[in-house]
Coordinates of C-alpha atoms in Angstrom, one line a residue:
X1 CA 2.1 12.2 13.5
X2 CA 1.6 10.5 10.1
X3 CA -1.6 11.7 8.6
X4 CA -3.0 12.0 4.7
X5 CA -0.4 14.5 4.7
X6 CA 2.3 12.6 4.7
X7 CA 1.0 11.3 1.6
X8 CA -0.2 13.9 0.7
X9 CA 3.8 15.6 0.2
X10 CA 4.5 13.5 -1.7
X11 CA 2.1 14.0 -4.4
X12 CA 2.1 17.6 -4.3
X13 CA 4.9 17.9 -7.3
X14 CA 3.0 15.7 -9.8
X15 CA -0.4 17.8 -9.4
X16 CA 1.4 20.7 -10.5
X17 CA 2.8 19.2 -13.9
X18 CA 1.9 21.0 -17.1
X19 CA 1.4 17.5 -19.4
X20 CA 1.3 14.0 -19.7
X21 CA 5.4 14.2 -20.7
X22 CA 6.1 15.7 -17.6
X23 CA 4.2 13.1 -15.4
X24 CA 6.1 10.2 -17.0
X25 CA 9.5 11.6 -16.5
X26 CA 8.9 12.9 -12.8
X27 CA 7.4 9.3 -12.0
X28 CA 11.3 7.8 -13.6
X29 CA 12.5 10.3 -11.2
X30 CA 10.8 10.5 -8.3
X31 CA 9.0 6.9 -7.8
X32 CA 6.4 7.3 -6.1
X33 CA 5.3 3.5 -6.4
X34 CA 4.8 0.6 -4.1
X35 CA 7.5 -1.8 -4.4
X36 CA 5.7 -6.0 -4.2
X37 CA 6.1 -9.4 -4.8
X38 CA 4.2 -12.4 -5.1
X39 CA 4.4 -15.4 -3.2
X40 CA 2.2 -18.7 -1.9
X41 CA 2.5 -20.7 0.6
X42 CA 0.6 -23.7 2.0
X43 CA -1.8 -23.7 4.6
X44 CA 1.0 -25.5 6.7
X45 CA 3.7 -23.0 5.8
X46 CA 1.8 -19.8 6.9
X47 CA 1.2 -21.1 9.9
X48 CA 5.1 -22.6 10.4
X49 CA 6.2 -19.3 9.1
X50 CA 3.8 -16.2 10.1
X51 CA 1.6 -17.7 13.4
X52 CA 4.6 -16.1 16.4
X53 CA 4.9 -13.1 14.6
X54 CA 0.8 -12.3 15.1
X55 CA 1.0 -10.2 17.8
X56 CA -0.9 -11.7 20.8
X57 CA -2.5 -8.7 22.1
X58 CA -4.4 -8.5 18.8
X59 CA -5.3 -11.9 18.7
X60 CA -6.5 -12.0 22.5
X61 CA -9.2 -9.4 20.7
X62 CA -9.9 -11.6 17.7
X63 CA -13.4 -11.0 16.9
X64 CA -14.4 -14.1 14.5
X65 CA -17.1 -16.4 15.5
X66 CA -16.9 -19.6 14.9
X67 CA -18.7 -20.2 12.5
X68 CA -16.5 -17.6 10.1
X69 CA -13.3 -19.6 11.1
X70 CA -15.3 -22.5 9.9
X71 CA -16.3 -21.3 6.7
X72 CA -12.6 -19.9 5.9
X73 CA -12.0 -23.8 6.9
X74 CA -14.9 -25.1 4.7
X75 CA -13.2 -22.4 1.6
X76 CA -9.2 -24.5 2.0
X77 CA -11.3 -27.7 2.2
X78 CA -13.1 -26.8 -0.9
X79 CA -9.9 -24.8 -2.4
X80 CA -11.7 -21.5 -3.5
X81 CA -9.5 -19.1 -3.2
X82 CA -9.0 -16.7 0.0
X83 CA -8.4 -13.3 0.0
X84 CA -4.1 -13.1 0.2
X85 CA -2.4 -12.0 3.5
X86 CA -0.4 -8.2 2.8
X87 CA 3.2 -8.7 4.4
X88 CA 6.0 -5.8 4.8
X89 CA 9.1 -6.5 4.7
X90 CA 11.7 -4.4 7.1
X91 CA 14.7 -6.4 6.4
X92 CA 15.5 -8.3 4.3
X93 CA 13.6 -11.3 3.5
X94 CA 12.1 -10.3 7.6
X95 CA 8.4 -9.8 7.6
X96 CA 6.2 -8.7 9.1
X97 CA 1.9 -9.3 8.7
X98 CA 0.3 -6.2 7.5
X99 CA -2.9 -7.5 7.1
X100 CA -4.2 -11.2 6.9
X101 CA -3.3 -12.5 11.2
X102 CA -7.2 -12.9 11.2
X103 CA -6.6 -15.9 8.8
X104 CA -3.4 -17.3 9.7
X105 CA -4.5 -17.0 13.8
X106 CA -8.0 -19.3 12.7
X107 CA -6.0 -21.8 9.7
X108 CA -4.0 -22.2 13.4
X109 CA -5.9 -22.6 15.5
X110 CA -7.6 -25.3 13.7
X111 CA -4.7 -27.2 12.8
X112 CA -4.6 -27.8 16.2
X113 CA -8.0 -28.6 17.5
X114 CA -9.2 -25.2 19.0
X115 CA -11.9 -24.5 17.5
X116 CA -15.4 -27.5 16.4
X117 CA -16.3 -26.9 12.5
X118 CA -20.2 -25.3 12.6
X119 CA -22.8 -24.3 10.1
X120 CA -21.1 -25.2 7.5
X121 CA -22.8 -25.5 3.7
X122 CA -21.2 -27.8 1.2
X123 CA -19.6 -29.9 4.2
X124 CA -21.9 -30.7 6.4
X125 CA -20.9 -33.8 7.7
X126 CA -18.2 -32.0 8.4
X127 CA -20.3 -29.9 11.3
X128 CA -18.6 -30.9 15.4
X129 CA -15.9 -32.0 14.4
X130 CA -11.9 -31.2 14.9
X131 CA -9.4 -31.2 13.2
X132 CA -8.3 -34.3 14.6
X133 CA -11.3 -36.1 13.7
X134 CA -10.7 -35.2 10.0
X135 CA -9.8 -38.1 7.4
X136 CA -5.6 -38.0 6.8
X137 CA -6.8 -37.2 3.0
X138 CA -8.7 -33.9 4.1
X139 CA -6.3 -33.3 6.6
X140 CA -3.9 -33.4 3.6
X141 CA -5.3 -31.5 1.9
X142 CA -6.2 -28.0 4.0
X143 CA -2.2 -28.2 4.6
X144 CA -1.8 -28.1 1.1
X145 CA -3.8 -25.7 -0.2
X146 CA -2.2 -22.9 -0.9
X147 CA -2.6 -19.1 -0.3
X148 CA -1.4 -15.7 -1.6
X149 CA 0.9 -13.4 -0.1
X150 CA 1.6 -10.0 -1.9
X151 CA 5.1 -8.5 -0.3
X152 CA 5.4 -5.0 0.3
X153 CA 9.7 -4.3 -0.3
X154 CA 11.7 -2.2 1.5
X155 CA 12.9 -0.6 -0.9
X156 CA 9.9 0.8 -1.2
X157 CA 10.9 3.5 1.1
X158 CA 13.9 5.8 1.0
X159 CA 14.0 6.8 4.8
X160 CA 11.7 6.0 7.3
X161 CA 8.7 8.9 7.5
X162 CA 8.4 7.3 3.9
X163 CA 7.8 3.4 5.1
X164 CA 5.6 5.2 8.0
X165 CA 3.4 7.5 5.7
X166 CA 3.0 4.4 2.8
X167 CA 2.3 2.1 5.9
X168 CA -0.2 4.7 7.7
X169 CA -1.6 4.5 3.6
X170 CA -1.2 1.0 3.9
X171 CA -3.4 0.1 6.2
X172 CA -5.7 2.4 6.4
X173 CA -6.7 1.0 2.6
X174 CA -5.9 -2.3 3.6
X175 CA -9.8 -4.4 5.5
X176 CA -9.4 -7.1 7.9
X177 CA -12.1 -10.0 7.8
X178 CA -14.2 -7.1 6.0
X179 CA -14.3 -5.4 9.1
X180 CA -12.1 -1.5 7.5
X181 CA -9.5 -0.6 10.7
X182 CA -10.2 1.8 12.9
X183 CA -7.3 5.0 14.1
X184 CA -6.5 2.9 17.5
X185 CA -6.4 -0.7 15.7
X186 CA -3.8 1.2 12.7
X187 CA -1.8 2.9 15.8
X188 CA -1.6 -0.6 16.9
X189 CA 0.1 -2.2 14.2
X190 CA 2.5 1.2 13.6
X191 CA 3.1 1.5 16.9
X192 CA 5.3 -0.8 17.8
X193 CA 6.7 -0.1 21.3
X194 CA 6.3 -0.4 25.0
X195 CA 4.0 2.2 26.6
X196 CA 1.9 -0.2 23.3
X197 CA 2.0 -3.0 25.3
X198 CA 1.1 -1.5 29.1
X199 CA -1.5 -0.2 27.1
X200 CA -3.4 -2.9 26.9
X201 CA -1.6 -4.0 30.3
X202 CA -3.1 -0.7 31.4
X203 CA -6.5 -1.7 30.4
X204 CA -7.0 -4.7 32.0
X205 CA -7.8 -2.7 35.6
X206 CA -11.0 -3.9 36.9
X207 CA -12.1 -0.6 38.3
X208 CA -11.5 0.8 34.8
X209 CA -13.1 -1.6 33.2
X210 CA -15.9 -1.6 35.2
X211 CA -16.5 2.4 35.6
X212 CA -16.8 2.4 31.5
X213 CA -18.4 -0.9 31.4
X214 CA -16.8 -2.2 28.9
X215 CA -18.1 -5.7 26.0
X216 CA -16.4 -7.5 24.1
X217 CA -18.3 -5.6 21.3
X218 CA -16.3 -2.3 22.8
X219 CA -12.5 -4.3 24.0
X220 CA -12.5 -6.3 20.4
X221 CA -11.9 -2.3 18.4
X222 CA -9.5 -1.1 21.2
X223 CA -11.5 1.0 22.4
X224 CA -10.1 0.8 25.7
X225 CA -7.2 0.6 24.7
X226 CA -7.4 4.5 23.1
X227 CA -8.8 5.3 26.2
X228 CA -6.1 5.5 27.7
X229 CA -4.0 6.5 25.0
X230 CA -6.3 9.7 25.1
X231 CA -5.2 10.5 28.7
X232 CA -2.0 10.1 28.6
X233 CA -2.2 11.9 24.8
X234 CA -4.1 15.0 26.3
X235 CA -2.4 15.4 28.9
X236 CA 1.0 15.7 26.9
X237 CA -1.1 18.3 25.2
X238 CA -1.9 20.6 27.9
X239 CA 1.3 21.1 29.4
X240 CA 2.8 21.2 26.2
X241 CA -0.2 23.4 24.8
X242 CA -0.6 21.7 21.4
X243 CA -3.2 21.9 19.3
X244 CA -5.2 20.4 17.0
X245 CA -7.8 17.3 16.7
X246 CA -8.0 14.8 18.9
X247 CA -6.0 12.0 16.4
X248 CA -3.6 14.1 15.6
X249 CA -3.1 14.7 18.7
X250 CA -3.1 10.7 19.7
X251 CA -1.4 9.6 16.6
X252 CA 1.9 12.3 17.9
X253 CA 1.8 11.0 21.6
X254 CA 1.6 7.1 20.4
X255 CA 4.9 8.0 17.6
X256 CA 6.3 9.5 20.6
X257 CA 5.9 7.0 22.7
X258 CA 8.0 4.3 20.1
X259 CA 10.8 5.7 22.2
X260 CA 9.5 5.5 26.1
X261 CA 11.6 2.7 28.4
X262 CA 10.9 0.3 31.1
X263 CA 11.3 3.4 33.7
X264 CA 8.7 5.6 32.2
X265 CA 6.5 3.4 31.5
X266 CA 5.9 2.0 34.7
X267 CA 6.1 5.6 36.2
X268 CA 2.8 6.0 33.4
X269 CA 0.9 2.7 34.3
X270 CA 1.2 4.1 38.4
X271 CA 0.1 7.4 37.3
X272 CA -2.9 5.7 35.5
X273 CA -3.9 3.2 38.2
X274 CA -3.9 6.1 40.5
X275 CA -5.7 8.5 38.3
X276 CA -8.5 5.7 38.4
X277 CA -8.9 5.4 42.1
X278 CA -8.9 9.4 42.8
X279 CA -12.1 9.3 40.4
X280 CA -13.6 6.5 41.6
X281 CA -13.3 8.1 45.3
X282 CA -14.6 11.2 43.9
X283 CA -17.0 10.7 41.8
X284 CA -17.9 7.0 42.8
X285 CA -19.1 4.5 40.0
X286 CA -21.0 6.0 37.3
X287 CA -18.2 9.1 37.3
X288 CA -17.8 8.4 33.4
X289 CA -21.6 9.4 33.0
X290 CA -23.4 12.3 32.5
X291 CA -26.4 10.9 34.4
X292 CA -27.1 9.0 36.4
X293 CA -28.5 6.5 33.8
X294 CA -27.1 7.0 31.1
X295 CA -23.9 5.4 29.6
X296 CA -20.0 6.4 30.1
X297 CA -19.5 8.8 28.3
X298 CA -15.6 10.2 26.3
X299 CA -16.2 14.2 26.9
X300 CA -16.8 13.2 30.6
X301 CA -14.4 10.1 30.4
X302 CA -11.8 13.3 29.7
X303 CA -12.9 16.0 32.6
X304 CA -12.7 13.9 35.0
X305 CA -10.1 12.2 34.7
X306 CA -7.4 15.1 33.4
X307 CA -8.7 17.0 36.5
X308 CA -7.9 13.7 39.3
X309 CA -4.6 13.8 37.5
X310 CA -4.2 17.5 37.9
X311 CA -5.7 17.5 41.1
X312 CA -4.7 14.9 42.9
X313 CA -3.4 16.8 46.1
X314 CA -6.4 18.3 46.6
X315 CA -8.7 15.3 46.7
X316 CA -9.4 16.2 51.1
X317 CA -9.5 18.9 50.5
X318 CA -12.8 18.5 48.1
X319 CA -14.1 16.2 50.8
X320 CA -14.4 17.9 53.3
X321 CA -15.6 21.2 51.3
X322 CA -18.3 18.6 49.4
X323 CA -20.7 15.7 49.4
X324 CA -22.2 13.9 47.5
X325 CA -19.8 14.7 44.8
X326 CA -21.3 12.0 42.2
X327 CA -24.7 14.0 42.5
X328 CA -23.1 17.1 42.4
X329 CA -21.0 15.7 39.4
X330 CA -23.9 15.7 37.4
X331 CA -26.1 19.0 38.5
X332 CA -22.7 20.4 37.1
X333 CA -22.2 18.8 33.8
X334 CA -26.6 19.7 33.7
X335 CA -25.7 23.6 35.1
X336 CA -23.0 23.9 31.6
X337 CA -24.7 21.2 30.0
X338 CA -25.7 23.9 26.8
X339 CA -22.1 25.5 26.6
X340 CA -19.4 23.3 26.6
X341 CA -21.4 19.6 28.2
X342 CA -23.0 19.4 24.7
X343 CA -20.6 16.8 23.2
X344 CA -20.3 19.4 19.9
X345 CA -16.8 20.4 20.8
X346 CA -14.5 17.9 20.9
X347 CA -11.2 20.6 20.6
X348 CA -8.3 20.0 23.0
X349 CA -9.1 23.3 22.9
X350 CA -13.1 22.6 24.4
X351 CA -11.5 19.5 27.0
X352 CA -9.6 22.6 29.0
X353 CA -13.2 24.5 29.2
X354 CA -14.3 21.6 31.0
X355 CA -11.7 20.6 33.6
X356 CA -11.7 24.9 34.4
X357 CA -15.2 24.4 35.1
X358 CA -15.0 21.6 38.0
X359 CA -11.5 23.1 38.6
X360 CA -14.4 26.8 38.9
X361 CA -17.7 24.5 40.8
X362 CA -14.9 22.2 43.4
X363 CA -12.1 24.4 44.3

């Protein structure tokens, strides 16, 4: 798990120093600073070097519309400086894009004639044109514009622990397209692996998407991905008696998931798909809602998904004893609304209490 504690541990000694001379000495000895260098890439070179390094799942969820993309292209045309991209040197002269994927993707898309310019403020005569429609001089000027890059060098971190902690700190403080990264977007960047890729595959489950009623807005910020991670993280937390905040539990599981092999991911994907089916069988089309007219809620998602997972072998028995389970679920939630279904208590302990309430009422 990597949160602010990792960074705070690095600075603890400095806070205990008594005077400026000690601060200078400690700074020289420990070198708690990020090592960077600057570079400049032409737009054409930037696309050649980094367009293939953009996370493909992230790219499918890019949220800039054509108006915002066009604004970036217009900035290149008239040579207005754009914010630098941030690169991380994970190996000697090998870089990953930490911040700037949206800008790189936009330039790549335009040079490949994927969108028309629109709502330009200064070069409005270019509105409605693809890259191929532009005068050759304008085309050349776009490809030759330089974009600054700040490279975080490999020697910044002395070990893997420091590397992950520093990367998380940087992700949390950088903005992407003016939108601060949320926790799941940070996890997606930090914990790349087979399981992280499978989360995106699982999120395509039609029944899952229909039950939650996902739209473009909440999908673009990876809420659909985080919910699935949440499901597996809570199962693990219950099995291992783990406590802590939701963020800490999800961070910890995401970190561990890097080691999952293909066979393990196959099993987990099967578990998720089976559980979604069982939730729908039990509670119907409004399985994740607390009332017939309400919206899907994480609190209800946690409860119904964990109940269906832990009691998959009891489903036939439940159907023998009860009918109209969807309505009965609403009644159970309403009955215990003041105590545990009020939305105030989100700890794993309270998640467990809500599942136990379903067990008491339905088993």
